[in-house]
Short mmCIF file of C-alpha atoms and ligand atoms in Angstrom, two decimals:
data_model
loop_
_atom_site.label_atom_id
_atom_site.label_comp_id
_atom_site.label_asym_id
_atom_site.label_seq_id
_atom_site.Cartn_x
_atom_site.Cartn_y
_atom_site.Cartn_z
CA UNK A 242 38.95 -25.84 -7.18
CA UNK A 243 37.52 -23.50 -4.68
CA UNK A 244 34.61 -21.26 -6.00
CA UNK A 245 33.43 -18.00 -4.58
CA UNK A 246 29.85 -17.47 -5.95
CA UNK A 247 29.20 -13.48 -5.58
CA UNK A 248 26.12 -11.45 -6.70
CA UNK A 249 27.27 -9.74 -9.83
CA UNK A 250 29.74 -8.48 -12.26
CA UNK A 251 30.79 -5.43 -9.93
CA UNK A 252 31.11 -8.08 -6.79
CA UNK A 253 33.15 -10.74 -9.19
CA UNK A 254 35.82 -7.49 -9.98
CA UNK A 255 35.93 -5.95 -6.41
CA UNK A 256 36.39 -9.46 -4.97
CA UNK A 257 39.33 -10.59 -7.63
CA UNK A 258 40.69 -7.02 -7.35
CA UNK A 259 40.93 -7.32 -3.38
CA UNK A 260 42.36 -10.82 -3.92
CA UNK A 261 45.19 -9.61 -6.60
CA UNK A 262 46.36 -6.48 -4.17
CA UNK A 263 46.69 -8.45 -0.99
CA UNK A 264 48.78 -10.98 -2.74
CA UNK A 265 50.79 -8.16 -4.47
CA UNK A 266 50.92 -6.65 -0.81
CA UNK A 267 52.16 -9.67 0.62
CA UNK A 268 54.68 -10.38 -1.69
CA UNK A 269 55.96 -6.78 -3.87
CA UNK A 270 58.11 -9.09 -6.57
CA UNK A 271 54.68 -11.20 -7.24
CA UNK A 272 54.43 -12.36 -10.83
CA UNK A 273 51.02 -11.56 -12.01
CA UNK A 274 49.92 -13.51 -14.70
CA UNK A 275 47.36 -11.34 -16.54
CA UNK A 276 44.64 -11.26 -18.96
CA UNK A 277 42.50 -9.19 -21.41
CA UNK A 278 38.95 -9.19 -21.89
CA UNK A 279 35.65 -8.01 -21.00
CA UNK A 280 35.59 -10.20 -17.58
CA UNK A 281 38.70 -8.52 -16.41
CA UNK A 282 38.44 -5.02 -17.20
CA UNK A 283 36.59 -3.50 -13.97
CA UNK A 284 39.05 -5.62 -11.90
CA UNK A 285 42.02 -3.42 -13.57
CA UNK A 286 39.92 -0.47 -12.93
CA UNK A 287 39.46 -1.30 -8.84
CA UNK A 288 43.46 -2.09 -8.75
CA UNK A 289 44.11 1.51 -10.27
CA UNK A 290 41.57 2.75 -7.71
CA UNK A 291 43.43 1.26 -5.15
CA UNK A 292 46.87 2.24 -6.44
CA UNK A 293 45.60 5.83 -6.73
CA UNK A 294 43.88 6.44 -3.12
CA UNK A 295 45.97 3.42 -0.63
CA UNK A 296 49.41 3.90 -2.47
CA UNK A 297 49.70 -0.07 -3.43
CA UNK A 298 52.95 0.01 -4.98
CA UNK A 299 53.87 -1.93 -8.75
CA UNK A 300 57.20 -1.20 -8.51
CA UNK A 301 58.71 -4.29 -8.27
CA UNK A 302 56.02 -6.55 -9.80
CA UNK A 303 56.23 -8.54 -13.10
CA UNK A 304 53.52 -8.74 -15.07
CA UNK A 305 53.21 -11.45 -17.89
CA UNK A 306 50.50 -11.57 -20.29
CA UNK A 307 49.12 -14.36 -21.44
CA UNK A 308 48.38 -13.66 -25.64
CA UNK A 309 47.86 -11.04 -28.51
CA UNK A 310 46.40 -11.60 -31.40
CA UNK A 311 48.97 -12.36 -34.83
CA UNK A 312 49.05 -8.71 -36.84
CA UNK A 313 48.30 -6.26 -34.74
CA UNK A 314 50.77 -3.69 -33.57
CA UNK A 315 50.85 -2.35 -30.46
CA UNK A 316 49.75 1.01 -30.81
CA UNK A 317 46.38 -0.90 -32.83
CA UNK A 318 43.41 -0.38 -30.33
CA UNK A 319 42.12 -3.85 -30.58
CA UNK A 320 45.58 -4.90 -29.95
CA UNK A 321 46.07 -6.98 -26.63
CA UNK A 322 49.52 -4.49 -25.52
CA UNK A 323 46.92 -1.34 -26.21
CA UNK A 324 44.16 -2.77 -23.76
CA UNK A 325 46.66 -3.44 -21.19
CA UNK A 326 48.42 -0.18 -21.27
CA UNK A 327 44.63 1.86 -21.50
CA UNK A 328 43.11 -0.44 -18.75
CA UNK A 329 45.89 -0.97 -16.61
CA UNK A 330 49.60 -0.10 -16.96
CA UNK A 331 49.19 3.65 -17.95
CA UNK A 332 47.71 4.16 -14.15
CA UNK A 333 50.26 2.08 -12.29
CA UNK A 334 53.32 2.66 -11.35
CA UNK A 335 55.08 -0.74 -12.96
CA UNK A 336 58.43 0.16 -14.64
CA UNK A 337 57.66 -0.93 -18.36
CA UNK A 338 60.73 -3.19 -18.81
CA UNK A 339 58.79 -5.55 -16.00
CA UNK A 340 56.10 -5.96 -18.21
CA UNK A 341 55.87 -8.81 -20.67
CA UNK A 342 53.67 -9.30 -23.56
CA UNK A 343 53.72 -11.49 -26.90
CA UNK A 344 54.44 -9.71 -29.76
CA UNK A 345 52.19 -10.46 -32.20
CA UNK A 346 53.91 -8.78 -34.86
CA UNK A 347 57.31 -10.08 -34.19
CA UNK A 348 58.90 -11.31 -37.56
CA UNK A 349 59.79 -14.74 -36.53
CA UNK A 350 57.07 -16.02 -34.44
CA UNK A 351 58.30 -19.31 -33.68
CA UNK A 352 61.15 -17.40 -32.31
CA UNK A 353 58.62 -15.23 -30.72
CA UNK A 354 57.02 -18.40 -28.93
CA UNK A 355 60.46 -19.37 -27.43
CA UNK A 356 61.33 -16.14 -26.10
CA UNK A 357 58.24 -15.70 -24.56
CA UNK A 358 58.63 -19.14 -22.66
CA UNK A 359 62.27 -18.50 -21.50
CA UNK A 360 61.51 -15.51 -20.56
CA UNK A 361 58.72 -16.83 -18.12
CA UNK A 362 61.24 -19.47 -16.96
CA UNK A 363 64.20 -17.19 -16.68
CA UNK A 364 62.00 -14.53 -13.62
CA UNK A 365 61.18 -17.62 -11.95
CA UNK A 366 57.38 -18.48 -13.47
CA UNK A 367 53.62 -16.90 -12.37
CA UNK A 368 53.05 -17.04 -9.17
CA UNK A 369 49.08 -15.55 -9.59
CA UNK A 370 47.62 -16.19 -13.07
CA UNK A 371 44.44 -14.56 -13.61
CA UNK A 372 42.61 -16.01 -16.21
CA UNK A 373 38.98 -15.59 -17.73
CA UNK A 374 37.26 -18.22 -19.88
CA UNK A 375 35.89 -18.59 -23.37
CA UNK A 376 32.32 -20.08 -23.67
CA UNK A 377 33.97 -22.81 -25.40
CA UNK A 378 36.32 -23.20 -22.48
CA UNK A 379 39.24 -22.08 -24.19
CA UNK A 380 42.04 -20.19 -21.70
CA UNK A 381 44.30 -18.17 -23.10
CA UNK A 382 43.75 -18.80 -26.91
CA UNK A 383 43.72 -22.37 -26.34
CA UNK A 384 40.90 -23.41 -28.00
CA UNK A 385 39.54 -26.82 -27.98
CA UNK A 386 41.46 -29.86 -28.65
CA UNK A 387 45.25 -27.97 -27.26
CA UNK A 388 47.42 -30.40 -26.00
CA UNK A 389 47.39 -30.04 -22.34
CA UNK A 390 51.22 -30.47 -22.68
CA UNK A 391 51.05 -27.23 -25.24
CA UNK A 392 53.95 -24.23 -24.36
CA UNK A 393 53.85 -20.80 -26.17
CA UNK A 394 52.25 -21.69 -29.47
CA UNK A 395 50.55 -19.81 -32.47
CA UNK A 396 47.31 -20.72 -32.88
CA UNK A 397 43.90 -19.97 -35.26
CA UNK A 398 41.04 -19.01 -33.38
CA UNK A 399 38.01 -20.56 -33.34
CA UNK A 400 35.09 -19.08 -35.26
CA UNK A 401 33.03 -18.83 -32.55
CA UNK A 402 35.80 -17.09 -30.68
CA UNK A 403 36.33 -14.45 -33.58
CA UNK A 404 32.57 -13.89 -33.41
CA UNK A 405 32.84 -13.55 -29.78
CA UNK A 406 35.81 -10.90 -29.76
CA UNK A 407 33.80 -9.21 -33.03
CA UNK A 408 32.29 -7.08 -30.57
CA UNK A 409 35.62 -4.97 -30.18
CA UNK A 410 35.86 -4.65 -33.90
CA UNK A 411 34.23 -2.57 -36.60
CA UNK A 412 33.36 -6.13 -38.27
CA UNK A 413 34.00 -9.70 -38.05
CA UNK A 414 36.46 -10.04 -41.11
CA UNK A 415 38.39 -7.70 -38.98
CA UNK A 416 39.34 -10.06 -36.59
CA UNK A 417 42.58 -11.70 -36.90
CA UNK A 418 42.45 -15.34 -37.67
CA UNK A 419 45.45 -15.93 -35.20
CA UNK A 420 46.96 -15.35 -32.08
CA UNK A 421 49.91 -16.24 -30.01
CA UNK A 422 49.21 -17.72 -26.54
CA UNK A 423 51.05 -19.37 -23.78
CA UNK A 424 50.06 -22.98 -23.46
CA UNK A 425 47.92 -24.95 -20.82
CA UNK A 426 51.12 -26.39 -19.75
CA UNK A 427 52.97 -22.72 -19.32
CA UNK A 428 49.54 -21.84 -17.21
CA UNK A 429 49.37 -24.95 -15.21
CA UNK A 430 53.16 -24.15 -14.00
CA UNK A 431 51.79 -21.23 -12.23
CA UNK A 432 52.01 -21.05 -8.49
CA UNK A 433 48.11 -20.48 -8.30
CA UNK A 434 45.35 -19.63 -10.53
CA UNK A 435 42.45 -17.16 -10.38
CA UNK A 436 39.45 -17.73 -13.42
CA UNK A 437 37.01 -15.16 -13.18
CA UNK A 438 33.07 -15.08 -14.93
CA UNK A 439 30.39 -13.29 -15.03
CA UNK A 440 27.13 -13.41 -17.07
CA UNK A 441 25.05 -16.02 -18.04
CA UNK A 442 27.15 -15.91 -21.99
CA UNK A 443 29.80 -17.93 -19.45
CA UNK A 444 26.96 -20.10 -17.81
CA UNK A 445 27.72 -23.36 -19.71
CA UNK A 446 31.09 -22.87 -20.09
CA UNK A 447 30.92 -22.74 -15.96
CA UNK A 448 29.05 -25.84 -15.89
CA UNK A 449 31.12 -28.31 -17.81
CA UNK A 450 34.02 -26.82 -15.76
CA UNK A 451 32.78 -28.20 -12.60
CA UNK A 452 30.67 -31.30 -13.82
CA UNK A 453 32.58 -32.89 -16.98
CA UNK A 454 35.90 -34.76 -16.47
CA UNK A 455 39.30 -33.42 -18.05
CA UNK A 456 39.23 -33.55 -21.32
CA UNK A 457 41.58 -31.64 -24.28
CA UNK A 458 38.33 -30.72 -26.20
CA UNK A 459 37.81 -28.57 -22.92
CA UNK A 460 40.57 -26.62 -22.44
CA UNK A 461 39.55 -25.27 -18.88
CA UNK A 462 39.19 -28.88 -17.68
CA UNK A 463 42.96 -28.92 -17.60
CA UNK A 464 42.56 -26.28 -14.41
CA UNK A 465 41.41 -29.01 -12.20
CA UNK A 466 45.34 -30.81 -12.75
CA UNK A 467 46.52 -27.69 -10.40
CA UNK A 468 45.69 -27.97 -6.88
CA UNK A 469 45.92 -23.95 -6.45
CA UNK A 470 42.76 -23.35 -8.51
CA UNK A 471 40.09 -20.34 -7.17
CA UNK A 472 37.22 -18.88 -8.94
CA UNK A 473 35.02 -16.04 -8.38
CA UNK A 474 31.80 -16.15 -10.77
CA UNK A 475 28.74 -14.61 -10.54
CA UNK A 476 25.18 -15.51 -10.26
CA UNK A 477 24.76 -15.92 -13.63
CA UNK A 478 27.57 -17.71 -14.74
CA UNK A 479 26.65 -20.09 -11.82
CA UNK A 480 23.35 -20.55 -12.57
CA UNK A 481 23.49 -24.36 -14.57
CA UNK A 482 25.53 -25.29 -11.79
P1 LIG B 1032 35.93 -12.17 -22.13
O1 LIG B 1032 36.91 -13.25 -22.72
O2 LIG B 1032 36.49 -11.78 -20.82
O3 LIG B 1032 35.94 -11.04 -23.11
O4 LIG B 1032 34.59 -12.82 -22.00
C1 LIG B 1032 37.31 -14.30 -21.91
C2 LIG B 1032 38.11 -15.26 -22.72
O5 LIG B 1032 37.81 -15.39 -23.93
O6 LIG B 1032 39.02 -15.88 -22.17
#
């Protein structure tokens, strides 16, 4: 794993943002793995900065998500298709039939979790997943204890999880209970990974990353299995290590 210690939050998002567009540069079919959260939403904002003033073009990326939660519909503003579109897809220029999301809402979602894996297959995989990381190390919604050899699943988040996402939500029993996620496995077949964190909330999360051996009841651990592993954290995040 190569790590990129920067200053702060702003550094973490202009670095990872610069990193995403030169790849997407390089290669204008890139599959971008992509994620929601608080860690990655100032990196969406610097791409759509770029797209707007140096004309970096979406047109023929893919873009595959990596979860949404079980019971929210799209148009729901804590939904995980809602962030996307408000953060990122409403200011690019990405044809919305090359974007691909779980639906959480779908009526068979076992089906669902199929789909969504065939689908990755069937475009030819990530080749850049960005991923942040739970302070329990989950990635994705693959909370502790996943099987490393897990594909598209549904899963039950973890409490502390809910409590962690409460912050988006007018209360805590407002948070679903589930989600639908691609699996370690599904994330380790990418071509190359990119975890961001920032903050010291992400400090000991960061530090069993790089000192603890690869366990399931770590999810992130599994990230150091891939050989194509980079990550840009912050001060903060860094400071335990
Ligand atoms: P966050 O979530 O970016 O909101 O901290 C990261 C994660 O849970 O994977």
């Amino acid at each position: 794993m190569n790590i990129i210690q920067v200053a702060n939050y702003e550094e973490m998002s202009k670095h990872a943002a610069q990193y995403i567009i030169e790849k997407v540069r390089a290669n204008p079919y890139i599959k971008l793995g992509l994620a929601t959260g608080s860690t990655p939403k100032r990196t969406y904002q610097e791409l759509v900065k770029d797209h707007r003033e140096n004309g970096t073009t979406y047109q023929h990326v893919q873009t595959i998500n990596l979860d949404e939660y079980i019971g929210l519909p799209k148009t729901d503003p804590n939904s995980y298709h809602y962030f996307m579109r408000r953060h990122l897809f409403d200011h690019l220029d990405i044809p919305s039939e090359q974007i691909h999301m779980p639906s959480g809402t779908a009526d068979d979602l076992l089906k669902e979790c199929v789909r969504y894996e065939q689908l990755i297959k069937e475009i030819g995989g990530v080749d850049l997943q960005l991923l942040g990381i739970g302070q329990n190390g989950h990635i994705g919604f693959n909370e502790p204890g996943t099987s490393f050899k897990s594909r598209t699943h549904i899963v039950s988040l973890a409490e502390s999880t809910r409590i962690a996402n409460s912050t988006f939500f007018p209360s805590l029993e407002e948070v679903p209970t589930r989600a639908i996620t691609v699996g370690i496995s599904t994330i380790l077949d990418s071509r190359e990974i990119l975890l961001l964190a920032s903050g010291s909330a992400k400090a000991h999360a960061l530090k069993r990353l790089i000192t603890e051996g690869i366990h399931e009841e770590f999810p992130a651990s599994a990230l150091k299995l891939h050989s194509h592993v980079t990550i840009i954290a912050d001060a903060e995040a860094l400071k335990f290590v």
